[in-house]
PDB file of C-alpha atoms in Angstrom:
ATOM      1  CA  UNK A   1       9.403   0.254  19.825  1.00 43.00           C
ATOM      2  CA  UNK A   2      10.323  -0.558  16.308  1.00 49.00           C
ATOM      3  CA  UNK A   3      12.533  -3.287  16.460  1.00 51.00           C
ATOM      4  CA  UNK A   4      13.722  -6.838  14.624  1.00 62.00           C
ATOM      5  CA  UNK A   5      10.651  -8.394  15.647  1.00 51.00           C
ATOM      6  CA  UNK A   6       8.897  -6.896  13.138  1.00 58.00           C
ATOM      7  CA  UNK A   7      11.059  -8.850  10.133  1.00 68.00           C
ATOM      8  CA  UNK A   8       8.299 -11.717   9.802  1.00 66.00           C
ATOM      9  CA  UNK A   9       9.666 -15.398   9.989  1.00 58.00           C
ATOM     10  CA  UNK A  10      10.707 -16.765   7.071  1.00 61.00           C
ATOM     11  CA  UNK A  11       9.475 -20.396   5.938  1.00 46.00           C
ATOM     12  CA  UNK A  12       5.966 -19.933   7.502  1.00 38.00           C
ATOM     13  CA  UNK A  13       4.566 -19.794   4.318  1.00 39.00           C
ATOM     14  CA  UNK A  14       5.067 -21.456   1.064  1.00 35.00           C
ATOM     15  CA  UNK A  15       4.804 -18.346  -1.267  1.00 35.00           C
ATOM     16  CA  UNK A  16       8.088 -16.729  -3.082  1.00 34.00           C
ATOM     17  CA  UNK A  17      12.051 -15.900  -4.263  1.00 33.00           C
ATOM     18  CA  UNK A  18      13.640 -14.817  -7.090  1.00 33.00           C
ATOM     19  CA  UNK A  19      17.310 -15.003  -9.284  1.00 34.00           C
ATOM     20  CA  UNK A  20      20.809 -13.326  -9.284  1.00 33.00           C
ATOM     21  CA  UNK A  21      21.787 -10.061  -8.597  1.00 31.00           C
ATOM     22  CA  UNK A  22      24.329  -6.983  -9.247  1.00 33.00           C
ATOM     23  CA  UNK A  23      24.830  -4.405  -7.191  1.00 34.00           C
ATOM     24  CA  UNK A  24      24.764  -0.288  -9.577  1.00 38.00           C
ATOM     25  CA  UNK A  25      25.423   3.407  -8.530  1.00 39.00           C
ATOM     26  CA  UNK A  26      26.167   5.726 -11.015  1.00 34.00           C
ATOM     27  CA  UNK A  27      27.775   2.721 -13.234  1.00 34.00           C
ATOM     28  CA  UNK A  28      25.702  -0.150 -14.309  1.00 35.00           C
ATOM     29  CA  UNK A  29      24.791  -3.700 -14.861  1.00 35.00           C
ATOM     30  CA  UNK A  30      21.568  -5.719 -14.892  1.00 35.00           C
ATOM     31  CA  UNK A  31      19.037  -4.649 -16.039  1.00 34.00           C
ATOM     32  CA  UNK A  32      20.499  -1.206 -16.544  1.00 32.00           C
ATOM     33  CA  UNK A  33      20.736   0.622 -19.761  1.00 32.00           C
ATOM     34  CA  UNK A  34      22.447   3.430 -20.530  1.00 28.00           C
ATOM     35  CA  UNK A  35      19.972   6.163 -21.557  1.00 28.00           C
ATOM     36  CA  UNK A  36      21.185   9.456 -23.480  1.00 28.00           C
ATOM     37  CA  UNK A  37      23.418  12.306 -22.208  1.00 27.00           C
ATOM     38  CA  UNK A  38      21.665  15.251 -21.522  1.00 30.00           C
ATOM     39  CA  UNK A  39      23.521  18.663 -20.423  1.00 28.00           C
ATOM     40  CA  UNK A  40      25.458  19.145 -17.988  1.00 33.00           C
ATOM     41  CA  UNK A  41      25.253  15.524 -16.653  1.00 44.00           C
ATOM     42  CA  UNK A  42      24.764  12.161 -17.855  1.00 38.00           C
ATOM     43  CA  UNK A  43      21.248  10.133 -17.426  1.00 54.00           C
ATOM     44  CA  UNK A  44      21.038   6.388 -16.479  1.00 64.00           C
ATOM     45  CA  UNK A  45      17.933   4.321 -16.671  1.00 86.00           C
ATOM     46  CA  UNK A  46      17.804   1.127 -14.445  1.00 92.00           C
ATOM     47  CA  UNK A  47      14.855  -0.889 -15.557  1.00 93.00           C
ATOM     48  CA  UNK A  48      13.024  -2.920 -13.202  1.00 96.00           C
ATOM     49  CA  UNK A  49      11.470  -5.979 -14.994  1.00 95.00           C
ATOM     50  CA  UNK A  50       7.374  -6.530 -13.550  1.00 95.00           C
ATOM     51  CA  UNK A  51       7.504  -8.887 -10.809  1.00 98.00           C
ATOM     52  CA  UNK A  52       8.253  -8.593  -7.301  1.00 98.00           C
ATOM     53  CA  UNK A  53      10.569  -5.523  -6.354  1.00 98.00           C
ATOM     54  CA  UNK A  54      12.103  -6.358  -2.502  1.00 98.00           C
ATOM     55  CA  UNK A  55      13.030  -3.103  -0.940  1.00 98.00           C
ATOM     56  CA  UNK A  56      15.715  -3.415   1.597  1.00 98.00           C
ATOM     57  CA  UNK A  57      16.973  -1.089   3.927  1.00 97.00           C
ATOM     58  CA  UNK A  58      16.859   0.081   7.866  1.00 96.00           C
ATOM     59  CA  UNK A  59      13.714   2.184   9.168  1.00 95.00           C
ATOM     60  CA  UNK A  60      14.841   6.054   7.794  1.00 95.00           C
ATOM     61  CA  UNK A  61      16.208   4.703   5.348  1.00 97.00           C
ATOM     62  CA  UNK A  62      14.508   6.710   2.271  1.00 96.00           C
ATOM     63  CA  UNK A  63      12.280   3.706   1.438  1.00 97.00           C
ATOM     64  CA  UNK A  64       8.880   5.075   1.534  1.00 96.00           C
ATOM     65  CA  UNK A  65      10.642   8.854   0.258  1.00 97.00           C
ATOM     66  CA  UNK A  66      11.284   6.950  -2.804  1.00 97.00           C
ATOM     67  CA  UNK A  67       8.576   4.698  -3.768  1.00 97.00           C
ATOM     68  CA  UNK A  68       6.019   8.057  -3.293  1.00 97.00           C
ATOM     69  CA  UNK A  69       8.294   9.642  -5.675  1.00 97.00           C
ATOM     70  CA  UNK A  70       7.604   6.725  -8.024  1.00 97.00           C
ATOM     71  CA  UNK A  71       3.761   7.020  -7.496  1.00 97.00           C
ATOM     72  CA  UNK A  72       4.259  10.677  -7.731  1.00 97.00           C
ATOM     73  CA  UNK A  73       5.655  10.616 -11.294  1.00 95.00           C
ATOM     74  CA  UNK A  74       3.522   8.029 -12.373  1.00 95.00           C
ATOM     75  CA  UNK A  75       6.130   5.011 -12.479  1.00 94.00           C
ATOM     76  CA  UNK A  76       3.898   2.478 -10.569  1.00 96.00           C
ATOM     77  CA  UNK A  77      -0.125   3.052  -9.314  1.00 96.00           C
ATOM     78  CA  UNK A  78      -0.051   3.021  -5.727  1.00 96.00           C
ATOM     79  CA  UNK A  79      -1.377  -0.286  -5.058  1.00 97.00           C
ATOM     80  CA  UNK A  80       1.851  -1.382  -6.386  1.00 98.00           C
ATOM     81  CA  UNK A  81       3.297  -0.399  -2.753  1.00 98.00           C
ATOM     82  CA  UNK A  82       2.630  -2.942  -0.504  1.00 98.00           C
ATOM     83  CA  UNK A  83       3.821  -1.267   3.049  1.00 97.00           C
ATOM     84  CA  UNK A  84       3.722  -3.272   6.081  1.00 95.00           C
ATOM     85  CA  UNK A  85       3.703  -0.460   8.030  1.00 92.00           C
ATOM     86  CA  UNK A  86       0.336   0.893   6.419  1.00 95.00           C
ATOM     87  CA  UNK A  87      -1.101  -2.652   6.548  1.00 96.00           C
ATOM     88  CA  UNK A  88      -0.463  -2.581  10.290  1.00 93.00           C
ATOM     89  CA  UNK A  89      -1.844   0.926  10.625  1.00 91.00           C
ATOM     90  CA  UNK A  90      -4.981   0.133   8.975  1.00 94.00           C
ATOM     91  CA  UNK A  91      -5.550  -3.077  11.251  1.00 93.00           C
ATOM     92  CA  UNK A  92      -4.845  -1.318  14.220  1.00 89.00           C
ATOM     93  CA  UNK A  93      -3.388   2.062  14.119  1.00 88.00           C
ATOM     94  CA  UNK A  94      -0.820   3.269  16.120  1.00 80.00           C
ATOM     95  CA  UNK A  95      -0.802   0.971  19.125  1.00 78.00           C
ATOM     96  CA  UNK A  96       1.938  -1.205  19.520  1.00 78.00           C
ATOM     97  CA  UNK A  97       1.009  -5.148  18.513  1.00 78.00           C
ATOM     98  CA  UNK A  98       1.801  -7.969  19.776  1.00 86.00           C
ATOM     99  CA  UNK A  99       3.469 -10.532  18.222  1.00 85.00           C
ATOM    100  CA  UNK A 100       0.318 -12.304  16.811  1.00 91.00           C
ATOM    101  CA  UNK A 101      -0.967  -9.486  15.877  1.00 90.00           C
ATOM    102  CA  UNK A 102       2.322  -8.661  13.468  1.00 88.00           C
ATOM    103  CA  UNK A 103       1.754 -12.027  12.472  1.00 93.00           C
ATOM    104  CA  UNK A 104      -1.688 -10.863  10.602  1.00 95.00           C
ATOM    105  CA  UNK A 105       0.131  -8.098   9.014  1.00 95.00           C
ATOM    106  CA  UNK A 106       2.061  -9.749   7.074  1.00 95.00           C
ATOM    107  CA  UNK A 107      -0.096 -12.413   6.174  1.00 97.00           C
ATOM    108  CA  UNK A 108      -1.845  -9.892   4.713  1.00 98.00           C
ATOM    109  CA  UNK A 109       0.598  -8.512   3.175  1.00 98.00           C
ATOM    110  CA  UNK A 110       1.582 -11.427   1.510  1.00 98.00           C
ATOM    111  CA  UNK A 111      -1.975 -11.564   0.240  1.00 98.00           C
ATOM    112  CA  UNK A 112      -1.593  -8.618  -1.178  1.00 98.00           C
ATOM    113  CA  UNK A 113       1.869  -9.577  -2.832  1.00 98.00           C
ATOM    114  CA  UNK A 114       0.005 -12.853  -4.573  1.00 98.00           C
ATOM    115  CA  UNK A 115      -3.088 -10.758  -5.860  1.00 98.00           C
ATOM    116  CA  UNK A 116      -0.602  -8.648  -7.533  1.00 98.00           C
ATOM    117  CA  UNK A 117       1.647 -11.086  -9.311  1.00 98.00           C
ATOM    118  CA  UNK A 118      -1.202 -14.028  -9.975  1.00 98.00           C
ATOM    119  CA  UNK A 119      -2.475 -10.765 -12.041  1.00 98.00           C
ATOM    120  CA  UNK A 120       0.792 -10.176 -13.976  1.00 97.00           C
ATOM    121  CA  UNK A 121       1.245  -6.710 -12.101  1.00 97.00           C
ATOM    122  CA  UNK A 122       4.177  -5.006 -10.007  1.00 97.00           C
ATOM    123  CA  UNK A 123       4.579  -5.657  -6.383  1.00 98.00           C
ATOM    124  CA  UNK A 124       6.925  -3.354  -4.359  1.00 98.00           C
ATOM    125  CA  UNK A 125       7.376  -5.553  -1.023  1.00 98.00           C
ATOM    126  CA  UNK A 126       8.247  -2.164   1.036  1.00 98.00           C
ATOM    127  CA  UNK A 127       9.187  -3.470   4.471  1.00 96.00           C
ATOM    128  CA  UNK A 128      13.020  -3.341   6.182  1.00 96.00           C
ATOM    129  CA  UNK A 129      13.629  -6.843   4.797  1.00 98.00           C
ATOM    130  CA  UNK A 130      17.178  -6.726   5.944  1.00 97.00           C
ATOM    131  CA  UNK A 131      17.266 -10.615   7.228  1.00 97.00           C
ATOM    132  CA  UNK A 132      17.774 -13.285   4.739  1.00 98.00           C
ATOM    133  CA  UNK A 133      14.398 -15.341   6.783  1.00 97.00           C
ATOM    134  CA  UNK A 134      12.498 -12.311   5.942  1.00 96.00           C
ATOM    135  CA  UNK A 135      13.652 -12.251   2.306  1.00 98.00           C
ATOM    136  CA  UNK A 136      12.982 -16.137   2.199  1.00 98.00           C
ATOM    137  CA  UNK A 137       9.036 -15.779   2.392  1.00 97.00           C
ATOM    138  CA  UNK A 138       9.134 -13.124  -0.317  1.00 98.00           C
ATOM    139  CA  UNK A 139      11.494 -14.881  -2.764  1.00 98.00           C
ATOM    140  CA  UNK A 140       9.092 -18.356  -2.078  1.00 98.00           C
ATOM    141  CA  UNK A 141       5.988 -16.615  -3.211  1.00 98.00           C
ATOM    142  CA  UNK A 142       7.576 -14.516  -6.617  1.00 98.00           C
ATOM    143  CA  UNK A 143       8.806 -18.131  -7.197  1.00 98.00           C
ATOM    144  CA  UNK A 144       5.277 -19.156  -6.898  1.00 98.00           C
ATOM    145  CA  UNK A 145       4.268 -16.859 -10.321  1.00 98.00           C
ATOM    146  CA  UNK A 146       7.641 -17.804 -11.703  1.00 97.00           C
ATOM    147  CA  UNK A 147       7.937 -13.812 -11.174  1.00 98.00           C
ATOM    148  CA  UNK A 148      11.523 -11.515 -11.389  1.00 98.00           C
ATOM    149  CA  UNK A 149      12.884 -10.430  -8.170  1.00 98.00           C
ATOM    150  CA  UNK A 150      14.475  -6.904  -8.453  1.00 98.00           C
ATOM    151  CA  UNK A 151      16.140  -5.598  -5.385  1.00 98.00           C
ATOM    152  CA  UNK A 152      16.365  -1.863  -4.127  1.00 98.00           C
ATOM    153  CA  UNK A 153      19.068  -1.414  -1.546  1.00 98.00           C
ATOM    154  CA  UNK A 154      18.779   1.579   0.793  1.00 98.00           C
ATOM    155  CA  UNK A 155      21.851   2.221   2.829  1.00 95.00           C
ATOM    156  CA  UNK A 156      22.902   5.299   4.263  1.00 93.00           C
ATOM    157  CA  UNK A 157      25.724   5.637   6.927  1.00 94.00           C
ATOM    158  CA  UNK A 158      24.536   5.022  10.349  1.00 95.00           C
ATOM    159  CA  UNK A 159      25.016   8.992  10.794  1.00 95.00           C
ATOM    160  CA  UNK A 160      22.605   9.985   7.985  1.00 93.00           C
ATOM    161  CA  UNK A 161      20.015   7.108   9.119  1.00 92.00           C
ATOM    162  CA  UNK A 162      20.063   8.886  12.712  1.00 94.00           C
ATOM    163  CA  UNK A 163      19.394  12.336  10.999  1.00 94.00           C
ATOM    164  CA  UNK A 164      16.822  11.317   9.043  1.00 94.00           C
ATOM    165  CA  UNK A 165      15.255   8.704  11.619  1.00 90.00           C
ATOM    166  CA  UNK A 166      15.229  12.052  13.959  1.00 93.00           C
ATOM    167  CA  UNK A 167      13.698  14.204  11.046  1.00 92.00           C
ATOM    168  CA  UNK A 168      11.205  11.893  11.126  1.00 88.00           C
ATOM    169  CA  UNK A 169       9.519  12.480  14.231  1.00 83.00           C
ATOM    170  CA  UNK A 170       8.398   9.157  15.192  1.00 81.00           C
ATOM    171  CA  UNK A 171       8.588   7.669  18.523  1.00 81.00           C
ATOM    172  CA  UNK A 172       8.357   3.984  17.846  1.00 80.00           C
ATOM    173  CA  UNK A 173      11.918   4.519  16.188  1.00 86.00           C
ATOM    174  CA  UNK A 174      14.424   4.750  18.656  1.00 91.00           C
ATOM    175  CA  UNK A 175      17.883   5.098  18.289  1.00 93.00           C
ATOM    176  CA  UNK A 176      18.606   1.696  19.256  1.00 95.00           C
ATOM    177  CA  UNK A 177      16.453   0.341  16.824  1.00 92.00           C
ATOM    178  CA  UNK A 178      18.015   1.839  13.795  1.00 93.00           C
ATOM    179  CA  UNK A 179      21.555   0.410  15.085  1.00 95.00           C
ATOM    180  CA  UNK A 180      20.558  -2.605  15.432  1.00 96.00           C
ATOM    181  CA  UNK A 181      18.776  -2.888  11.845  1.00 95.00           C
ATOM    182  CA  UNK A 182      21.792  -1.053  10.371  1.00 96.00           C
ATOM    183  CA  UNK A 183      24.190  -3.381  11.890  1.00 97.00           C
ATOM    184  CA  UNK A 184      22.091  -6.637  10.534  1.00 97.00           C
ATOM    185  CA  UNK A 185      21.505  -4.783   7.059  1.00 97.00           C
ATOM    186  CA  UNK A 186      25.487  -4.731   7.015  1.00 97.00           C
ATOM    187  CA  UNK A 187      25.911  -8.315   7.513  1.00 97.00           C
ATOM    188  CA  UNK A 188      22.962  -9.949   6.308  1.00 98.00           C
ATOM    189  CA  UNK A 189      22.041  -7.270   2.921  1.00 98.00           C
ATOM    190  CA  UNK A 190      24.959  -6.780   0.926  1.00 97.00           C
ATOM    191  CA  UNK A 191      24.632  -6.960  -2.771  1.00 97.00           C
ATOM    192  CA  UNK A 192      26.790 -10.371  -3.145  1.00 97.00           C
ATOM    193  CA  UNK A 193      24.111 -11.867   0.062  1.00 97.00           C
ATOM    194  CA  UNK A 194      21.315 -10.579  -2.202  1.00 98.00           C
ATOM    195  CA  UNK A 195      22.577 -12.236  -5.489  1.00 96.00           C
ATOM    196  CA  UNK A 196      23.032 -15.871  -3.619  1.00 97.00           C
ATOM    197  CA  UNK A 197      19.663 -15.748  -2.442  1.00 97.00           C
ATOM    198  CA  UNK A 198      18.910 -16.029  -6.205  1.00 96.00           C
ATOM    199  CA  UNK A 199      17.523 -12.227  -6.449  1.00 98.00           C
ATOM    200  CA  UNK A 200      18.020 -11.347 -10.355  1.00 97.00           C
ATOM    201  CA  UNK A 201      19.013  -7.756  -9.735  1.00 97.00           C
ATOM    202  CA  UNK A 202      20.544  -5.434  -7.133  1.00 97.00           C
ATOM    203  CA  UNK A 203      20.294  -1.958  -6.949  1.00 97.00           C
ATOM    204  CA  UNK A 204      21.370   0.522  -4.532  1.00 96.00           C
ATOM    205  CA  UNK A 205      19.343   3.886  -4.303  1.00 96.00           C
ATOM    206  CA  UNK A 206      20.927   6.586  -4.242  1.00 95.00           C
ATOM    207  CA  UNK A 207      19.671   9.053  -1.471  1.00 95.00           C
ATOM    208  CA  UNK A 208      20.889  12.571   0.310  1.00 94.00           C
ATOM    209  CA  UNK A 209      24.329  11.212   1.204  1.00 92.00           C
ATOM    210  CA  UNK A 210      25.095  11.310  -2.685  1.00 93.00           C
ATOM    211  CA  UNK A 211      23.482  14.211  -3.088  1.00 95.00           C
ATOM    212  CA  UNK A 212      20.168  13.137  -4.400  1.00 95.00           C
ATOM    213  CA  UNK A 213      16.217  13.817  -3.489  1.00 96.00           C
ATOM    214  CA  UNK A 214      13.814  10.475  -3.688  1.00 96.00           C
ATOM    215  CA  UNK A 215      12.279  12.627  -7.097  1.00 96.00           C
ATOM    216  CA  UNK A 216      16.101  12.608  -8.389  1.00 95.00           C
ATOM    217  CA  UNK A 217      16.379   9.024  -7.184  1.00 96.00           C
ATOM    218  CA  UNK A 218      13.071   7.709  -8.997  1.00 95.00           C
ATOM    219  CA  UNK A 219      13.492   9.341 -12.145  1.00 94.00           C
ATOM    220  CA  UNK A 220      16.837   6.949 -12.204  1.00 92.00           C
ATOM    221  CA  UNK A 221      13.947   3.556 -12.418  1.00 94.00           C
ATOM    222  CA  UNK A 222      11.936   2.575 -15.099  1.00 93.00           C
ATOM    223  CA  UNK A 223       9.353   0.310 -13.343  1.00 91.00           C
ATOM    224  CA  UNK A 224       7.770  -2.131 -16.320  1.00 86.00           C
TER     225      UNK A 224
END
C-alpha cells in the first residue's frame, strides 16, 4: 500500500532548504518572464534557476508525466530526476518494504541529491513531498550548497487524481491512499506554506484539468 509512511522523516539528516516563494498559472511572478506572443495564444516561460527543484504533489498527480516530458525535450538529462520510487525499485523491486528498508531509499536518494548540487548541477527531488518534515530534509541539504529551491506544485481535484491514479494501473495505490495525501497536500502544501518554509519559488503545473498534456506543461519551464 502506498501510503504517508513513505514521506521520509524530516531532521534525520543534516543536508538542505531553500528561500521564498510565489505561487503562477497562466499569470506570473518569480522567476517568470514573459516570453513572446505567438498566434493564436500567448507563451510564458517560467525559469527555474539550477539548484534543487522540490516537486510536490499526491501519487497521480502528473509528477513523473511531467518531468519525462522535460527529459523528453531535452530540458534536464535524466539523472537530473531523482525518483524515490525508482530508487526503491532498483533496491528491491516491487515488494513492499519495510520501514527500514524505506529508510535506505531515501538515504540514497539524498546521496544522489548532494552529488548533484556539490557538482553545480540540477536536482529534481521527485517524491510526494507534501509534509513540511519531508520538505525539511530537502531544504537542509540545498542549504548545504547554498543552492535555489524552486518548487513545482501538482494539484489536481481529488476527482481527477482518482481518474488518473485508476489510469494508472497500479495496485500499491489505493484509493485511500490518494485521499489521504490529497487531504495533507491541502493543508500542509499550499503556495503561502511553501514560501514560509523559505522555498524561493512556487509554481503550480498545470495538468489535464486545465486542459494541458505534461509536453504542453514542460514546454512552459526553462530548467537552467
Amino acid at each position: 500500500m502506498y501510503n504517508l509512511a513513505r514521506e521520509p522523516p524530516g531532521g534525520a539528516h543534516d543536508d538542505g532548504s531553500g528561500a521564498g516563494t510565489r505561487s503562477v498559472g497562466a499569470g506570473g511572478s518569480g522567476r517568470m518572464a514573459r516570453v513572446t506572443e505567438t498566434s493564436p495564444s500567448r507563451t510564458w516561460l517560467i525559469r527555474v534557476p539550477r539548484g534543487l527543484v522540490v516537486l510536490v504533489g499526491a501519487p497521480a498527480s502528473g509528477k513523473t508525466s511531467f518531468v519525462r516530458a522535460l527529459i523528453a525535450r531535452g530540458q534536464v538529462d535524466e539523472g537530473a530526476v531523482i525518483s524515490s520510487d525508482r530508487i526503491r525499485a532498483g533496491l528491491f523491486g516491487t515488494a513492499p518494504v519495510s520501514d527500514a528498508a524505506d529508510a535506505r531509499v531515501f538515504e540514497e536518494r539524498d546521496r544522489r541529491i548532494v552529488a548533484r548540487l556539490a557538482a553545480g548541477r540540477c536536482a529534481i527531488a521527485e517524491s510526494t513531498n507534501v509534509t513540511p518534515e519531508a520538505r525539511a530534509r530537502l531544504m537542509a541539504i540545498a542549504r548545504r550548497f547554498d543552492a535555489p529551491v524552486t518548487a513545482l506544485r501538482f494539484d489536481p481535484d481529488v476527482a481527477g487524481l482518482l481518474r488518473q491514479n485508476a489510469e494508472r494501473g497500479r495496485p500499491d495505490t489505493t484509493s485511500a491512499d490518494v485521499h489521504a495525501y490529497a487531504a495533507v497536500m491541502a493543508r500542509h502544501a499550499t503556495a503561502e506554506q511553501l514560501r514560509s518554509e523559505g522555498v524561493a519559488a512556487v509554481h503550480d503545473v498545470p495538468g489535464r484539468a486545465q486542459g494541458t498534456t505534461p509536453a504542453e506543461a514542460a514546454a512552459w519551464f526553462s530548467v537552467e
